Coordinates of C-alpha atoms in Angstrom, one line a residue:
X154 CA 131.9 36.7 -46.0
X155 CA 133.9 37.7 -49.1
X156 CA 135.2 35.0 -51.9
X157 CA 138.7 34.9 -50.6
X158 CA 141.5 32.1 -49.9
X159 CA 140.7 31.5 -46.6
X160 CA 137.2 30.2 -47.4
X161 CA 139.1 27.0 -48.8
X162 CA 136.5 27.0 -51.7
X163 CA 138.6 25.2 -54.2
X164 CA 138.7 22.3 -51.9
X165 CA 134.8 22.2 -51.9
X166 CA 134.7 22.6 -56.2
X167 CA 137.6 19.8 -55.7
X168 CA 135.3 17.4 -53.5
X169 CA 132.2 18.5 -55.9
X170 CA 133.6 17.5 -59.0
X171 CA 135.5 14.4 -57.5
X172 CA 131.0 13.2 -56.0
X173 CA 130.4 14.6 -60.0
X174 CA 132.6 12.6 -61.5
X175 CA 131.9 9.1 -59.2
X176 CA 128.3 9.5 -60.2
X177 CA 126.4 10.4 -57.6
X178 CA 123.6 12.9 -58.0
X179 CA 123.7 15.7 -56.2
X180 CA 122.2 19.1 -56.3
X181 CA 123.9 22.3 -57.4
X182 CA 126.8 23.7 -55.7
X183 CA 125.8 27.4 -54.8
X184 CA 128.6 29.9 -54.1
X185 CA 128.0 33.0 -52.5
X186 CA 129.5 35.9 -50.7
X187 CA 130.8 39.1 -52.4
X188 CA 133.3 39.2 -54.9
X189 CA 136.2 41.5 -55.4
X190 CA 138.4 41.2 -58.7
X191 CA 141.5 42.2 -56.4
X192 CA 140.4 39.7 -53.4
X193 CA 143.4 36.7 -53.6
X194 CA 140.0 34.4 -54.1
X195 CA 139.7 35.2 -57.7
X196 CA 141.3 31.9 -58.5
X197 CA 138.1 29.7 -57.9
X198 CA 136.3 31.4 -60.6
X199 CA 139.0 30.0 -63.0
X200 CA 139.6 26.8 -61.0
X201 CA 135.9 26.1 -61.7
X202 CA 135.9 27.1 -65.2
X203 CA 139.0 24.7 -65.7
X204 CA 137.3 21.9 -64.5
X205 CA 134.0 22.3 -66.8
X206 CA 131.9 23.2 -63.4
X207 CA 130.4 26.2 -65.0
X208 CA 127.1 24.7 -65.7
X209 CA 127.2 23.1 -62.0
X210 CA 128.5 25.6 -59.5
X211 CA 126.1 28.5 -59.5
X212 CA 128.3 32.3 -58.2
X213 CA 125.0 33.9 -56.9
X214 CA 127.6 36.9 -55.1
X215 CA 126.2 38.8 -52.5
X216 CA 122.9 38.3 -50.9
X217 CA 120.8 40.6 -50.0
X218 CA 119.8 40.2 -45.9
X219 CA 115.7 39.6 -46.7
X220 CA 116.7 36.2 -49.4
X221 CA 119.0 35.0 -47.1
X222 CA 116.6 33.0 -45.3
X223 CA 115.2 31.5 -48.6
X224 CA 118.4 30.2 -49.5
X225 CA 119.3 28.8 -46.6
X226 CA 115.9 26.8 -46.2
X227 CA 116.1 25.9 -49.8
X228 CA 119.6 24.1 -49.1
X229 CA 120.1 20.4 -48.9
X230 CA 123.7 21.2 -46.4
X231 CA 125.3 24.3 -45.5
X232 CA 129.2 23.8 -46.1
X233 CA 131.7 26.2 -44.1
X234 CA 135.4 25.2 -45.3
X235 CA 136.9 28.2 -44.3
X236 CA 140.5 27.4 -42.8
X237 CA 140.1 30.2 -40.6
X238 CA 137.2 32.8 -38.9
X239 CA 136.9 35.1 -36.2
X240 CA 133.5 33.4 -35.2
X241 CA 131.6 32.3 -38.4
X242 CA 128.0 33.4 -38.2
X243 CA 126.7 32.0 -41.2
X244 CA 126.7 28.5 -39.4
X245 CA 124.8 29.9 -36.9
X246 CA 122.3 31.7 -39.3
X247 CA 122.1 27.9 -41.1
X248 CA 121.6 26.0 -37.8
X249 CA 118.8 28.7 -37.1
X250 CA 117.2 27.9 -40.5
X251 CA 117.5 24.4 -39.5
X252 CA 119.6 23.2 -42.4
X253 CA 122.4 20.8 -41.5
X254 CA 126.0 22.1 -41.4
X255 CA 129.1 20.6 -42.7
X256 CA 132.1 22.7 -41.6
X257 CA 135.9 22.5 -41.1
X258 CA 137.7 21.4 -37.9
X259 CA 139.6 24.9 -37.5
X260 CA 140.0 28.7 -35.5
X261 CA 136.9 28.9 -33.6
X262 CA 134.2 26.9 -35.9
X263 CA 134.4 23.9 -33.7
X264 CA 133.1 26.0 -30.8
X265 CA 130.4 28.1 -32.7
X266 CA 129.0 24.7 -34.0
X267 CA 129.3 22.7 -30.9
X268 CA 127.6 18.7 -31.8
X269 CA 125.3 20.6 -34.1
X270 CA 126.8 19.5 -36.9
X271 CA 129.9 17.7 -38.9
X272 CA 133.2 18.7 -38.5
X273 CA 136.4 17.9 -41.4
X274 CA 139.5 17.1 -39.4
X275 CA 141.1 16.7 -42.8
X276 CA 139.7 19.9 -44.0
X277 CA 142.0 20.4 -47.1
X278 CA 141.2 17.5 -48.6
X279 CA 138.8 17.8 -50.7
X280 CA 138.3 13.4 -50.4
X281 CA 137.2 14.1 -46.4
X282 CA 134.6 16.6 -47.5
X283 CA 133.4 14.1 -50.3
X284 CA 132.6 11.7 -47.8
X285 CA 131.3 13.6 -45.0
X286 CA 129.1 15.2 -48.3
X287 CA 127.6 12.4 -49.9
X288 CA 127.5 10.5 -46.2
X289 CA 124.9 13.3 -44.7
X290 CA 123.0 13.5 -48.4
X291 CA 122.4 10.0 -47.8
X292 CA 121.6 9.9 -44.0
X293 CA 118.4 11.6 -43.3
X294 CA 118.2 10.3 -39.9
X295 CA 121.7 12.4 -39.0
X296 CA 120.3 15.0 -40.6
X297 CA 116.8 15.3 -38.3
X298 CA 119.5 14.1 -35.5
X299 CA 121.9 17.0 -36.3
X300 CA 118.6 20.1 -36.9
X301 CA 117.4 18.7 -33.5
X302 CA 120.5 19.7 -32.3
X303 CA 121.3 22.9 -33.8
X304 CA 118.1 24.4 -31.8
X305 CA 120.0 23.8 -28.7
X306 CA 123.4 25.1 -29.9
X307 CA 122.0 28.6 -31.5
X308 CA 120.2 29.3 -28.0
X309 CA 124.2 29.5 -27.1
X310 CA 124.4 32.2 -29.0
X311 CA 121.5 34.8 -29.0
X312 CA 122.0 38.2 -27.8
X313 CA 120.7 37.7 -23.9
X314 CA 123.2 35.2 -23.1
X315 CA 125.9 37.2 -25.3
X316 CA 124.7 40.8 -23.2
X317 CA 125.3 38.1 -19.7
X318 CA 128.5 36.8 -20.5
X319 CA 130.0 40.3 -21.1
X320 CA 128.2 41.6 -18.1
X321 CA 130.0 38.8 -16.0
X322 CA 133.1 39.1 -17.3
X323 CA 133.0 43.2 -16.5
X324 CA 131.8 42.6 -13.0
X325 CA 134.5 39.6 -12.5
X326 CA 137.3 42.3 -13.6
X327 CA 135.9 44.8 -11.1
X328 CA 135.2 42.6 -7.6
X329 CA 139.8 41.7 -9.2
X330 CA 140.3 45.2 -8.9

């Protein structure tokens, strides 16, 4: 997706520099996605600026489709704080790389990550994502617990059962006509 309001990114640079600031050590904060100057999401560049993140939160913009895969296996967490999607299919493109998901409580994410992962009730405050943050950094075992999961979860999702459901649902709205 593009860098835009709805991603609720300043809430993630909020909870970043709030872990920064507490001292614990954690890795980079990589932002990416495409960037517009015009796109109402031009704030977090600032917003990151005025809070000295520069050297700590790495813009990488768009990536291209083959490195996508690298960066999502060279991730510690995948975070998805968007306070709204249509379906969000980078979680599912993280759960397929196995990385553990942290993602907000909103629209239809709940759904498209199922118990594969962590879910912010609280999702704009940045103190929520903090904890659930530093609380998976430190829990390997949830985080096996959660990848074992995600296999299940994206089979949900792949293409057969997607072509099936939409092949019953056209032949359940003929046999009603």
């Amino acid at each position: 997706g593009i860098i835009s309001l709805k991603k609720n990114l300043s809430t993630i640079v909020k909870a970043y520099k709030y872990l920064l600031d507490n001292g614990y050590n954690i890795p980079k904060l990589i932002l990416a996605g495409p960037y517009y100057p015009q796109s109402d999401g031009s704030i977090i560049f600032d917003e990151i600026k005025k809070l000295g993140l520069g050297k700590k939160i790495l813009y990488i913009g768009k990536v291209d489709q083959k490195d996508l895969i690298g960066l999502y296996q060279g991730s510690k967490l995948f975070l998805m704080p968007s306070t709204h999607e249509g379906f969000g299919i980078p979680i599912l493109e993280a759960l397929q790389c196995e990385v553990p998901v942290i993602a907000s409580n909103s629209a239809s994410i709940p759904e498209v990550l199922g118990q594969a992962g962590v879910l912010v009730d609280d999702f704009l405050n940045p103190l929520a994502w903090a904890k659930e943050i530093i609380g998976l950094l430190n829990d390997n075992q949830k985080c096996i617990s959660l990848v074992e999961k995600s296999k299940e979860q994206v089979k949900k999702f792949s293409w057969e059962s997607s072509g099936f459901l939409l092949k019953n649902l056209y032949l359940s709205n003929l046999v009603k006509k």
